[in-house]
PDB file of C-alpha atoms in Angstrom:
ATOM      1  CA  UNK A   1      45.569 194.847 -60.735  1.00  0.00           C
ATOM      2  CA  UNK A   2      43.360 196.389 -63.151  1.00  0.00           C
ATOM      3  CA  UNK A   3      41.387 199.619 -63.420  1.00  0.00           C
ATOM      4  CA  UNK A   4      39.242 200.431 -65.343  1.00  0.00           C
ATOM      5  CA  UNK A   5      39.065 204.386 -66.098  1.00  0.00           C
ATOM      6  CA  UNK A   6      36.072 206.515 -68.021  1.00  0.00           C
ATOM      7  CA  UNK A   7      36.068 208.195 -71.514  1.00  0.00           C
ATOM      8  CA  UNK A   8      38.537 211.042 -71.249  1.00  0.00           C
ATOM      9  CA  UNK A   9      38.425 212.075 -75.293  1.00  0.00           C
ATOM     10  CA  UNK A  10      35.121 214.292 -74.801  1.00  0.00           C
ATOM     11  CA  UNK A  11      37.019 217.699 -75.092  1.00  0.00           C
ATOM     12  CA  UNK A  12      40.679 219.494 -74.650  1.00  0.00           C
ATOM     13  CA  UNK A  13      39.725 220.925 -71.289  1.00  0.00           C
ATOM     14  CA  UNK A  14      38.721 217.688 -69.560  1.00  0.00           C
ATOM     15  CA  UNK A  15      41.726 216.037 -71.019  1.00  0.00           C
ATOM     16  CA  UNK A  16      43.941 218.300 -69.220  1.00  0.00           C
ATOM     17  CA  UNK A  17      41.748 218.620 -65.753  1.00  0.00           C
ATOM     18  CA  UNK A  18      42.042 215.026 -65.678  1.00  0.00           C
ATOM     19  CA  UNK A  19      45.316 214.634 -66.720  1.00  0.00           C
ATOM     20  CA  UNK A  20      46.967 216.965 -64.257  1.00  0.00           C
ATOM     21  CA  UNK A  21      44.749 215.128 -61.512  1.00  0.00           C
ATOM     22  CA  UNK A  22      45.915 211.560 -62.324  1.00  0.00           C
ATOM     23  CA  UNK A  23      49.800 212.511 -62.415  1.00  0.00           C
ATOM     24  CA  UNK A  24      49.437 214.325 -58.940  1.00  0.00           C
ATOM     25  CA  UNK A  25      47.550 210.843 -57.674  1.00  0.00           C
ATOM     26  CA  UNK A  26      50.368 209.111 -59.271  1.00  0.00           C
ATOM     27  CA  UNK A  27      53.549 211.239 -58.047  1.00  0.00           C
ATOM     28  CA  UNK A  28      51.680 211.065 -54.489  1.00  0.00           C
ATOM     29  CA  UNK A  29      51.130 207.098 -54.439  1.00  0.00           C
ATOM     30  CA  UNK A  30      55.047 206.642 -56.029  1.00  0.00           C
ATOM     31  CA  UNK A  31      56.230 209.158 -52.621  1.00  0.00           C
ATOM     32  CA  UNK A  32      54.159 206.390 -50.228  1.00  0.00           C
ATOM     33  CA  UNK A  33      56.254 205.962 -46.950  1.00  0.00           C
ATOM     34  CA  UNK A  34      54.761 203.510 -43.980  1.00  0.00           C
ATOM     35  CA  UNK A  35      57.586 204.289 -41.704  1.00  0.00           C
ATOM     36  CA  UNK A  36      57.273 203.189 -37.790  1.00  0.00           C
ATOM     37  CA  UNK A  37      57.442 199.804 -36.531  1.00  0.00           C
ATOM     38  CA  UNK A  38      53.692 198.962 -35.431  1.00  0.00           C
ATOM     39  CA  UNK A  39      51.642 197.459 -32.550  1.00  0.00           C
ATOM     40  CA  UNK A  40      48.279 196.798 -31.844  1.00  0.00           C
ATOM     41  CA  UNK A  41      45.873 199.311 -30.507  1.00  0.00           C
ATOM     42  CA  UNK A  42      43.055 197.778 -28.006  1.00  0.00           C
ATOM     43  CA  UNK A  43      40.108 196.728 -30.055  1.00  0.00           C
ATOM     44  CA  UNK A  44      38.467 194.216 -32.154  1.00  0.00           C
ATOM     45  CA  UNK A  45      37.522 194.283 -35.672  1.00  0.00           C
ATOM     46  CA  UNK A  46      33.556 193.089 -34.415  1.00  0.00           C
ATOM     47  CA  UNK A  47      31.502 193.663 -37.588  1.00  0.00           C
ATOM     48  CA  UNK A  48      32.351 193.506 -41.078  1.00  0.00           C
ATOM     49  CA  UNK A  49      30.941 196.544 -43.327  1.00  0.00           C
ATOM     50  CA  UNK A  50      29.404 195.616 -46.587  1.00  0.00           C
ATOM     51  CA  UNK A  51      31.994 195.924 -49.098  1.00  0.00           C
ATOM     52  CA  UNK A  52      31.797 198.396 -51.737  1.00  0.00           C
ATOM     53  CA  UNK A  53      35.032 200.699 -52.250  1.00  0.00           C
ATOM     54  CA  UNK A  54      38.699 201.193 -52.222  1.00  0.00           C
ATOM     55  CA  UNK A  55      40.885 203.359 -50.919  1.00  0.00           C
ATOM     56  CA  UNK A  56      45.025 204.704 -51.545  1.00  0.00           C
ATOM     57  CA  UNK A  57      47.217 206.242 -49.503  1.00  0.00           C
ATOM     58  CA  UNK A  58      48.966 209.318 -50.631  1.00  0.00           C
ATOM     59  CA  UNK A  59      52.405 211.152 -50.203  1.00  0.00           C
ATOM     60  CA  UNK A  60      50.943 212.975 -46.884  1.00  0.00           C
ATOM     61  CA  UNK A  61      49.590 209.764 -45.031  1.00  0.00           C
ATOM     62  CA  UNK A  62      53.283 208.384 -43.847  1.00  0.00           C
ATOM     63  CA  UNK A  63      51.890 205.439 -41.772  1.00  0.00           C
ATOM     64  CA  UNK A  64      52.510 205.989 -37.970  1.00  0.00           C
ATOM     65  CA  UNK A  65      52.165 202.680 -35.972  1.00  0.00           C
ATOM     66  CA  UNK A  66      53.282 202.711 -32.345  1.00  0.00           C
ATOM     67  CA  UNK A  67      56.996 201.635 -32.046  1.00  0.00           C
ATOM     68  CA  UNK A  68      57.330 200.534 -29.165  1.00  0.00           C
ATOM     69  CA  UNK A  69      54.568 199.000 -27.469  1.00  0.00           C
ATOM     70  CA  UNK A  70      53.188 195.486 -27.205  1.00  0.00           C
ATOM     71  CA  UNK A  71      50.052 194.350 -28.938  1.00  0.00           C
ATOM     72  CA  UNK A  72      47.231 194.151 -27.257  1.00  0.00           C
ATOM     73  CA  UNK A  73      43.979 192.176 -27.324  1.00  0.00           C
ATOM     74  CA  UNK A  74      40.619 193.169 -26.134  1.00  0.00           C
ATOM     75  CA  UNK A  75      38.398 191.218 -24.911  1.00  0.00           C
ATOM     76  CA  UNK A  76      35.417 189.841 -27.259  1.00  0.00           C
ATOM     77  CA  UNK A  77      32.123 187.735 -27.381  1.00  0.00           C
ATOM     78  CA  UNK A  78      33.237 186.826 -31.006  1.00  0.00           C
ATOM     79  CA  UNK A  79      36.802 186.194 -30.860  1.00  0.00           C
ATOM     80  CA  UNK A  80      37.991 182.928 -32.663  1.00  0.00           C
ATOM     81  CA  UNK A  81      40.201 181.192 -30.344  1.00  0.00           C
ATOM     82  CA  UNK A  82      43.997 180.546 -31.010  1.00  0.00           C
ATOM     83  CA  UNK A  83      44.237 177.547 -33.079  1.00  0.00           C
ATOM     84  CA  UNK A  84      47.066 174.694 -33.173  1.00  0.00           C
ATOM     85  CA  UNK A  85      47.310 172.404 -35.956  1.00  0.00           C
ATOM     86  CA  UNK A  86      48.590 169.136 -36.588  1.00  0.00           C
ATOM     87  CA  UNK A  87      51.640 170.318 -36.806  1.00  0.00           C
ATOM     88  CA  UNK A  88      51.372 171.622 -33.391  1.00  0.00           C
ATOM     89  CA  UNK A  89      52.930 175.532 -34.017  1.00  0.00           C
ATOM     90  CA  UNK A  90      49.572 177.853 -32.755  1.00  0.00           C
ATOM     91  CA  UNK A  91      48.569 180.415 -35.380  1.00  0.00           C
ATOM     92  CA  UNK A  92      50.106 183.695 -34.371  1.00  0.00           C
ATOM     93  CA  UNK A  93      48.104 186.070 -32.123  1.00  0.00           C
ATOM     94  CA  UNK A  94      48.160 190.069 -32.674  1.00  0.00           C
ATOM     95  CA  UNK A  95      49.575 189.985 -28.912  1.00  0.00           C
ATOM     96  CA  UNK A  96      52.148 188.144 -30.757  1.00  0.00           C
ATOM     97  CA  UNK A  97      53.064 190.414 -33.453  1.00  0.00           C
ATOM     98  CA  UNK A  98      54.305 193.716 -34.252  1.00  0.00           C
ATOM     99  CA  UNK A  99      53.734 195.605 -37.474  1.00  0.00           C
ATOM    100  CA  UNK A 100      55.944 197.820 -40.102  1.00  0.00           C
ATOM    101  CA  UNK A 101      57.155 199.383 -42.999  1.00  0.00           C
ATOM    102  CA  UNK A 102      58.807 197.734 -45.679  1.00  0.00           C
ATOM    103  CA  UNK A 103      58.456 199.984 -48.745  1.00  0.00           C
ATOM    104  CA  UNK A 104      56.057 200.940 -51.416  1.00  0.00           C
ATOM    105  CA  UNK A 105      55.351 200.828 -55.154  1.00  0.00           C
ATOM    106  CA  UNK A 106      53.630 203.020 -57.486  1.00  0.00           C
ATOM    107  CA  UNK A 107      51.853 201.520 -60.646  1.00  0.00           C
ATOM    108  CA  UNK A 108      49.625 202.905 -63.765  1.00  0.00           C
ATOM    109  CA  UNK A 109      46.403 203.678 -61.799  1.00  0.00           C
ATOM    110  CA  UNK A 110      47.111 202.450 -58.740  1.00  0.00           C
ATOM    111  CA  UNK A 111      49.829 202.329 -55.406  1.00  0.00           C
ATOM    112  CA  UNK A 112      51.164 199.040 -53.338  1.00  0.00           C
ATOM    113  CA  UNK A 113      52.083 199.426 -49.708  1.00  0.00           C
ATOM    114  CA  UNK A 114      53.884 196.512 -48.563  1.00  0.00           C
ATOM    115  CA  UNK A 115      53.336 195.746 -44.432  1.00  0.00           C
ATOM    116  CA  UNK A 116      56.281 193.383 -42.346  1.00  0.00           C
ATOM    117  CA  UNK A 117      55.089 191.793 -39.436  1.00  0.00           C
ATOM    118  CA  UNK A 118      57.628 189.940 -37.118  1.00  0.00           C
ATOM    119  CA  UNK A 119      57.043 187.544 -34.354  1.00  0.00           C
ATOM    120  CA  UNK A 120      57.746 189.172 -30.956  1.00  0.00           C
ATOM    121  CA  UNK A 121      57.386 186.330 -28.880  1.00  0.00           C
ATOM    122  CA  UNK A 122      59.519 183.381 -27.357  1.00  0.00           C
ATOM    123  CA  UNK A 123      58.129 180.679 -29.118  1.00  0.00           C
ATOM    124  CA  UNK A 124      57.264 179.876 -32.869  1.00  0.00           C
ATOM    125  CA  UNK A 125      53.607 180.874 -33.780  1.00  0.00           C
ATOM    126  CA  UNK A 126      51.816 180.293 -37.896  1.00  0.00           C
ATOM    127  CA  UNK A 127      50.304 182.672 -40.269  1.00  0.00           C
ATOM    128  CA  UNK A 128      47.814 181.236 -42.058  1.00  0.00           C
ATOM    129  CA  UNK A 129      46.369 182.770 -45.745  1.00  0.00           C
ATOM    130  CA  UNK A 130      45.233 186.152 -45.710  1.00  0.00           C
ATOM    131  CA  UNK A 131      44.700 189.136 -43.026  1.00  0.00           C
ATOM    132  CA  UNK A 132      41.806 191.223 -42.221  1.00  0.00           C
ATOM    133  CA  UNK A 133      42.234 194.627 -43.872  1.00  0.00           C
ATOM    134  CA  UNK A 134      39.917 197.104 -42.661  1.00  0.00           C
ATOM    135  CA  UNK A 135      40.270 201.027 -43.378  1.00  0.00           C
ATOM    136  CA  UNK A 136      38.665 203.776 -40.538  1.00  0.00           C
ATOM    137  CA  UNK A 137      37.467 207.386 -39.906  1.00  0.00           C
ATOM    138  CA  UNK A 138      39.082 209.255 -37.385  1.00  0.00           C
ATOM    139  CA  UNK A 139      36.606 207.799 -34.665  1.00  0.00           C
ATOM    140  CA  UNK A 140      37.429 204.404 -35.228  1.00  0.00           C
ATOM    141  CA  UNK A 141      34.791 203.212 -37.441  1.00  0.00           C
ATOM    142  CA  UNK A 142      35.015 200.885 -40.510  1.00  0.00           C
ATOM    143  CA  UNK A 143      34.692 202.289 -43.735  1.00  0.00           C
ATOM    144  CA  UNK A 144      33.205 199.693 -46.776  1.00  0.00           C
ATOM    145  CA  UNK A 145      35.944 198.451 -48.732  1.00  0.00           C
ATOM    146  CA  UNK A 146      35.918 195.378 -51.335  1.00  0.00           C
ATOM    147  CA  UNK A 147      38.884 193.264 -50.857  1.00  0.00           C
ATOM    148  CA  UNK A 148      40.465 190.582 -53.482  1.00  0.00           C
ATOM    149  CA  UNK A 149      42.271 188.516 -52.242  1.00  0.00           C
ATOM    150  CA  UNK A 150      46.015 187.920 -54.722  1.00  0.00           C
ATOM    151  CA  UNK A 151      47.998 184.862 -54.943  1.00  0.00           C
ATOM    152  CA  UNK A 152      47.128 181.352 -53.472  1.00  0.00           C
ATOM    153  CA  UNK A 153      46.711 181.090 -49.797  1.00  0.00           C
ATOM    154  CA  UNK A 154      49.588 179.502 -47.881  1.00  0.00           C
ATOM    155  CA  UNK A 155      50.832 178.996 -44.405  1.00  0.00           C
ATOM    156  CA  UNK A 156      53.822 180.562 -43.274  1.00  0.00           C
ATOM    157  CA  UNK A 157      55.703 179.817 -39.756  1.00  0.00           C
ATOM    158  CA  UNK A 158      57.639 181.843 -37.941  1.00  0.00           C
ATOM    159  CA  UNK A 159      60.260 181.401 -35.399  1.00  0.00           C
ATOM    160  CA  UNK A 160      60.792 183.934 -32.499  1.00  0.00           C
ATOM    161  CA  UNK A 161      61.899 187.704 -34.218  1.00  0.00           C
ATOM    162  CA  UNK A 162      60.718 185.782 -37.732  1.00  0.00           C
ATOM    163  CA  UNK A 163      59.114 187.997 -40.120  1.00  0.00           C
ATOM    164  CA  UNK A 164      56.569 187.956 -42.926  1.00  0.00           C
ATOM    165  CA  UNK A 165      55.246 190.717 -45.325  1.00  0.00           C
ATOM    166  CA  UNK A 166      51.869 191.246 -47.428  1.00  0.00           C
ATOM    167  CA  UNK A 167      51.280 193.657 -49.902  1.00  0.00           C
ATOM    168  CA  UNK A 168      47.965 196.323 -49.938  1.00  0.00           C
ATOM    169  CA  UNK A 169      47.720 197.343 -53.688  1.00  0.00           C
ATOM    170  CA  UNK A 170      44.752 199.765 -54.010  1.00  0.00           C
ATOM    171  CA  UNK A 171      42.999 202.374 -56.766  1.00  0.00           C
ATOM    172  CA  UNK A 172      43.835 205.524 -57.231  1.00  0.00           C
ATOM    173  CA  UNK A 173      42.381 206.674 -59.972  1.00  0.00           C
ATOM    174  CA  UNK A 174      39.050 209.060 -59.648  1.00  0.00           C
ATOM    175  CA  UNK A 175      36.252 209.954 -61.580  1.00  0.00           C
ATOM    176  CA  UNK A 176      36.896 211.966 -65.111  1.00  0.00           C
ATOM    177  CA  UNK A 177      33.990 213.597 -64.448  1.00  0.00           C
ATOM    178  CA  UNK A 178      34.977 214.417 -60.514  1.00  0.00           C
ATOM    179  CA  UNK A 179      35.240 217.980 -59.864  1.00  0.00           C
ATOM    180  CA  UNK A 180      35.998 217.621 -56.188  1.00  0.00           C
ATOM    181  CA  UNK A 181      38.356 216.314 -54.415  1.00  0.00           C
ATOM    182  CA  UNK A 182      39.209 212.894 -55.483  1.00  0.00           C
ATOM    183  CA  UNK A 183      38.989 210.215 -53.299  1.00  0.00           C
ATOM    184  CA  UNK A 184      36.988 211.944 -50.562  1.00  0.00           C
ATOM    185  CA  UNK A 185      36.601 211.045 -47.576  1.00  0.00           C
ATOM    186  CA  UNK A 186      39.969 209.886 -46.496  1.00  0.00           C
ATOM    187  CA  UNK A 187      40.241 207.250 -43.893  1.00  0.00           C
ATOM    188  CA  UNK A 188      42.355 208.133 -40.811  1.00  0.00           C
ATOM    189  CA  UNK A 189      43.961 204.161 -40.741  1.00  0.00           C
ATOM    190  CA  UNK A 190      44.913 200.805 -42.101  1.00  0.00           C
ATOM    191  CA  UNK A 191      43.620 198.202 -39.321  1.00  0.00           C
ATOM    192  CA  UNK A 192      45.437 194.831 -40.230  1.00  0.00           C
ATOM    193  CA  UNK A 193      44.105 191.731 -38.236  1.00  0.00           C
ATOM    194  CA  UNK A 194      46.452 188.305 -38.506  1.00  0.00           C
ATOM    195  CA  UNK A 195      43.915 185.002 -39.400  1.00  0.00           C
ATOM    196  CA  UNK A 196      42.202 184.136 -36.700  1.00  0.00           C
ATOM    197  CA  UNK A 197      42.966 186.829 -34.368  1.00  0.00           C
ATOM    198  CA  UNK A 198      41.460 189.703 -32.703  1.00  0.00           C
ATOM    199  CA  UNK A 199      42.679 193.006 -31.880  1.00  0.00           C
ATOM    200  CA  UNK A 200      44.424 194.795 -34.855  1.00  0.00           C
ATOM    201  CA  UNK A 201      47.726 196.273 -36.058  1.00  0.00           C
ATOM    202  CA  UNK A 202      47.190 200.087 -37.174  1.00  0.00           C
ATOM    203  CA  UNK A 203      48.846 201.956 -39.849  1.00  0.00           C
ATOM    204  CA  UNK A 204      47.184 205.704 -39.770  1.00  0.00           C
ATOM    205  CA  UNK A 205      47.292 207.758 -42.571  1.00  0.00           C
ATOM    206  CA  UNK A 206      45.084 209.742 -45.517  1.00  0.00           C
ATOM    207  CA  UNK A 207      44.315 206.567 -46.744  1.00  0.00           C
ATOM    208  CA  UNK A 208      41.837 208.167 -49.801  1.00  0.00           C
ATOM    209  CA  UNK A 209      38.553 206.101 -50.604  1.00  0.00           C
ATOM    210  CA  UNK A 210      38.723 205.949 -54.978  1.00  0.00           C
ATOM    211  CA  UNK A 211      35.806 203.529 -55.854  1.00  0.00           C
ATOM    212  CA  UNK A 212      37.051 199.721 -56.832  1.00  0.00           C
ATOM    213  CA  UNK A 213      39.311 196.976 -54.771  1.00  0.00           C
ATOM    214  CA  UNK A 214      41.848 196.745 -52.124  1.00  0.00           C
ATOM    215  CA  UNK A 215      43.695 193.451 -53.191  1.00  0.00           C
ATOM    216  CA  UNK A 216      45.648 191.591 -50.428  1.00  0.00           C
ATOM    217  CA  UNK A 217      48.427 189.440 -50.733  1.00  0.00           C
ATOM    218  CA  UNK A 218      48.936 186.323 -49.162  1.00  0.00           C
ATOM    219  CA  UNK A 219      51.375 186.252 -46.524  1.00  0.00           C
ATOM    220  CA  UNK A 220      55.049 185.206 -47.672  1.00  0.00           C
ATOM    221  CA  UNK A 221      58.030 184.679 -45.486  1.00  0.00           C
ATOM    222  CA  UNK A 222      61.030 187.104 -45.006  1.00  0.00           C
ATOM    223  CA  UNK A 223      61.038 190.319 -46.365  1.00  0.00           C
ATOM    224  CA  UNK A 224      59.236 191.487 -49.602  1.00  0.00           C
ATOM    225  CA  UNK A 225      61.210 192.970 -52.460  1.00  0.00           C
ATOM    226  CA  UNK A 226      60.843 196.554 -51.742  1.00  0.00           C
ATOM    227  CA  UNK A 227      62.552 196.538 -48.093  1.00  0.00           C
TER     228      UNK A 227
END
């Protein structure tokens, strides 16, 4: 993914303000841990916010998803019932699902989290294309992100205890001209919702708003390269 960053020639004291901010954003995003298994909290991902920023999460927001219980659905008024296509394998349902680690990356400008999610259920359920990625404050509620979505959209099946990853590749890379704190305000979680599902997966963490994309991988069977 590219990012584009401003002018940082305009004089020998900027240079080095910016530089020693953009290798601590860097050594943070390389030091990314998610590291419990996850499950869904109760709750539905009900409106979408208008998308305008990004976020990264940093060396101090180790992902902490429950490890040990179910997901759950709540009930909704908008919820897209379960699907079964031709093939006649139902797309997965959170309830269906748990959620964790499986490494992270660390690139010029910006950091890649990569999320496992394995089928917890008796029977053999489908993924189809691309989750719902939504990052929150501390109360719960959405923050505006702009998501790309990378790679081709595919379905992927899995068998009972089957797994498939995704990747979360977002900006870290502030202002030159920011004299704050970069990347303010942080959001308190990752909420990951499976196509066509309700409810939600949570990673929580400093997951720090930067200004640009949150590009989201496909889903691909097995495990991804950095587990």
């Amino acid at each position: 993914m590219t990012t584009g960053t401003a002018d940082l020639t305009r004089d020998p004291a900027t240079r080095r303000r910016t530089g020693r901010r953009l290798a601590a954003l860097a050594a943070g995003a390389a030091a990314l841990a998610l590291t419990a298994c996850g499950a869904a909290r109760e709750g539905t991902s009900a409106t979408a916010p208008t998308p305008t920023a990004s976020a990264t999460p940093t060396a101090s927001a180790a992902a902490a998803v429950s490890a040990t219980s179910p997901a759950r659905e709540a009930p909704s008024a908008t919820a897209r019932p379960t699907t079964r296509p031709a093939s006649g394998t139902p797309d997965c349902r959170t309830a269906d699902l748990s959620m964790a680690s499986a490494g992270s990356s660390g690139h010029a400008g910006s950091g890649t989290a990569y999320l496992a999610l394995a089928n917890r259920s008796g029977g053999r359920c489908a993924l189809a294309g691309f989750p719902d990625i939504r990052l929150v404050d501390a109360a719960g509620r959405a923050l505006p992100v702009r998501v790309r979505h990378h790679l081709a959209a595919h379905r992927v099946v899995l068998a009972p205890g089957g797994t498939a990853w995704t990747a979360v590749t977002v900006s870290h890379v502030p202002s030159a001209d920011d004299e704050g704190a970069p990347c303010d305000p942080p959001a308190a979680a990752l909420r990951l919702t499976p196509p066509g599902g309700a409810g939600y997966l949570a990673a929580e963490g400093a997951w720090r708003a930067c200004g640009g994309t949150v590009e989201v991988d496909s889903f691909t069977a097995g495990r991804p390269p950095a587990a």
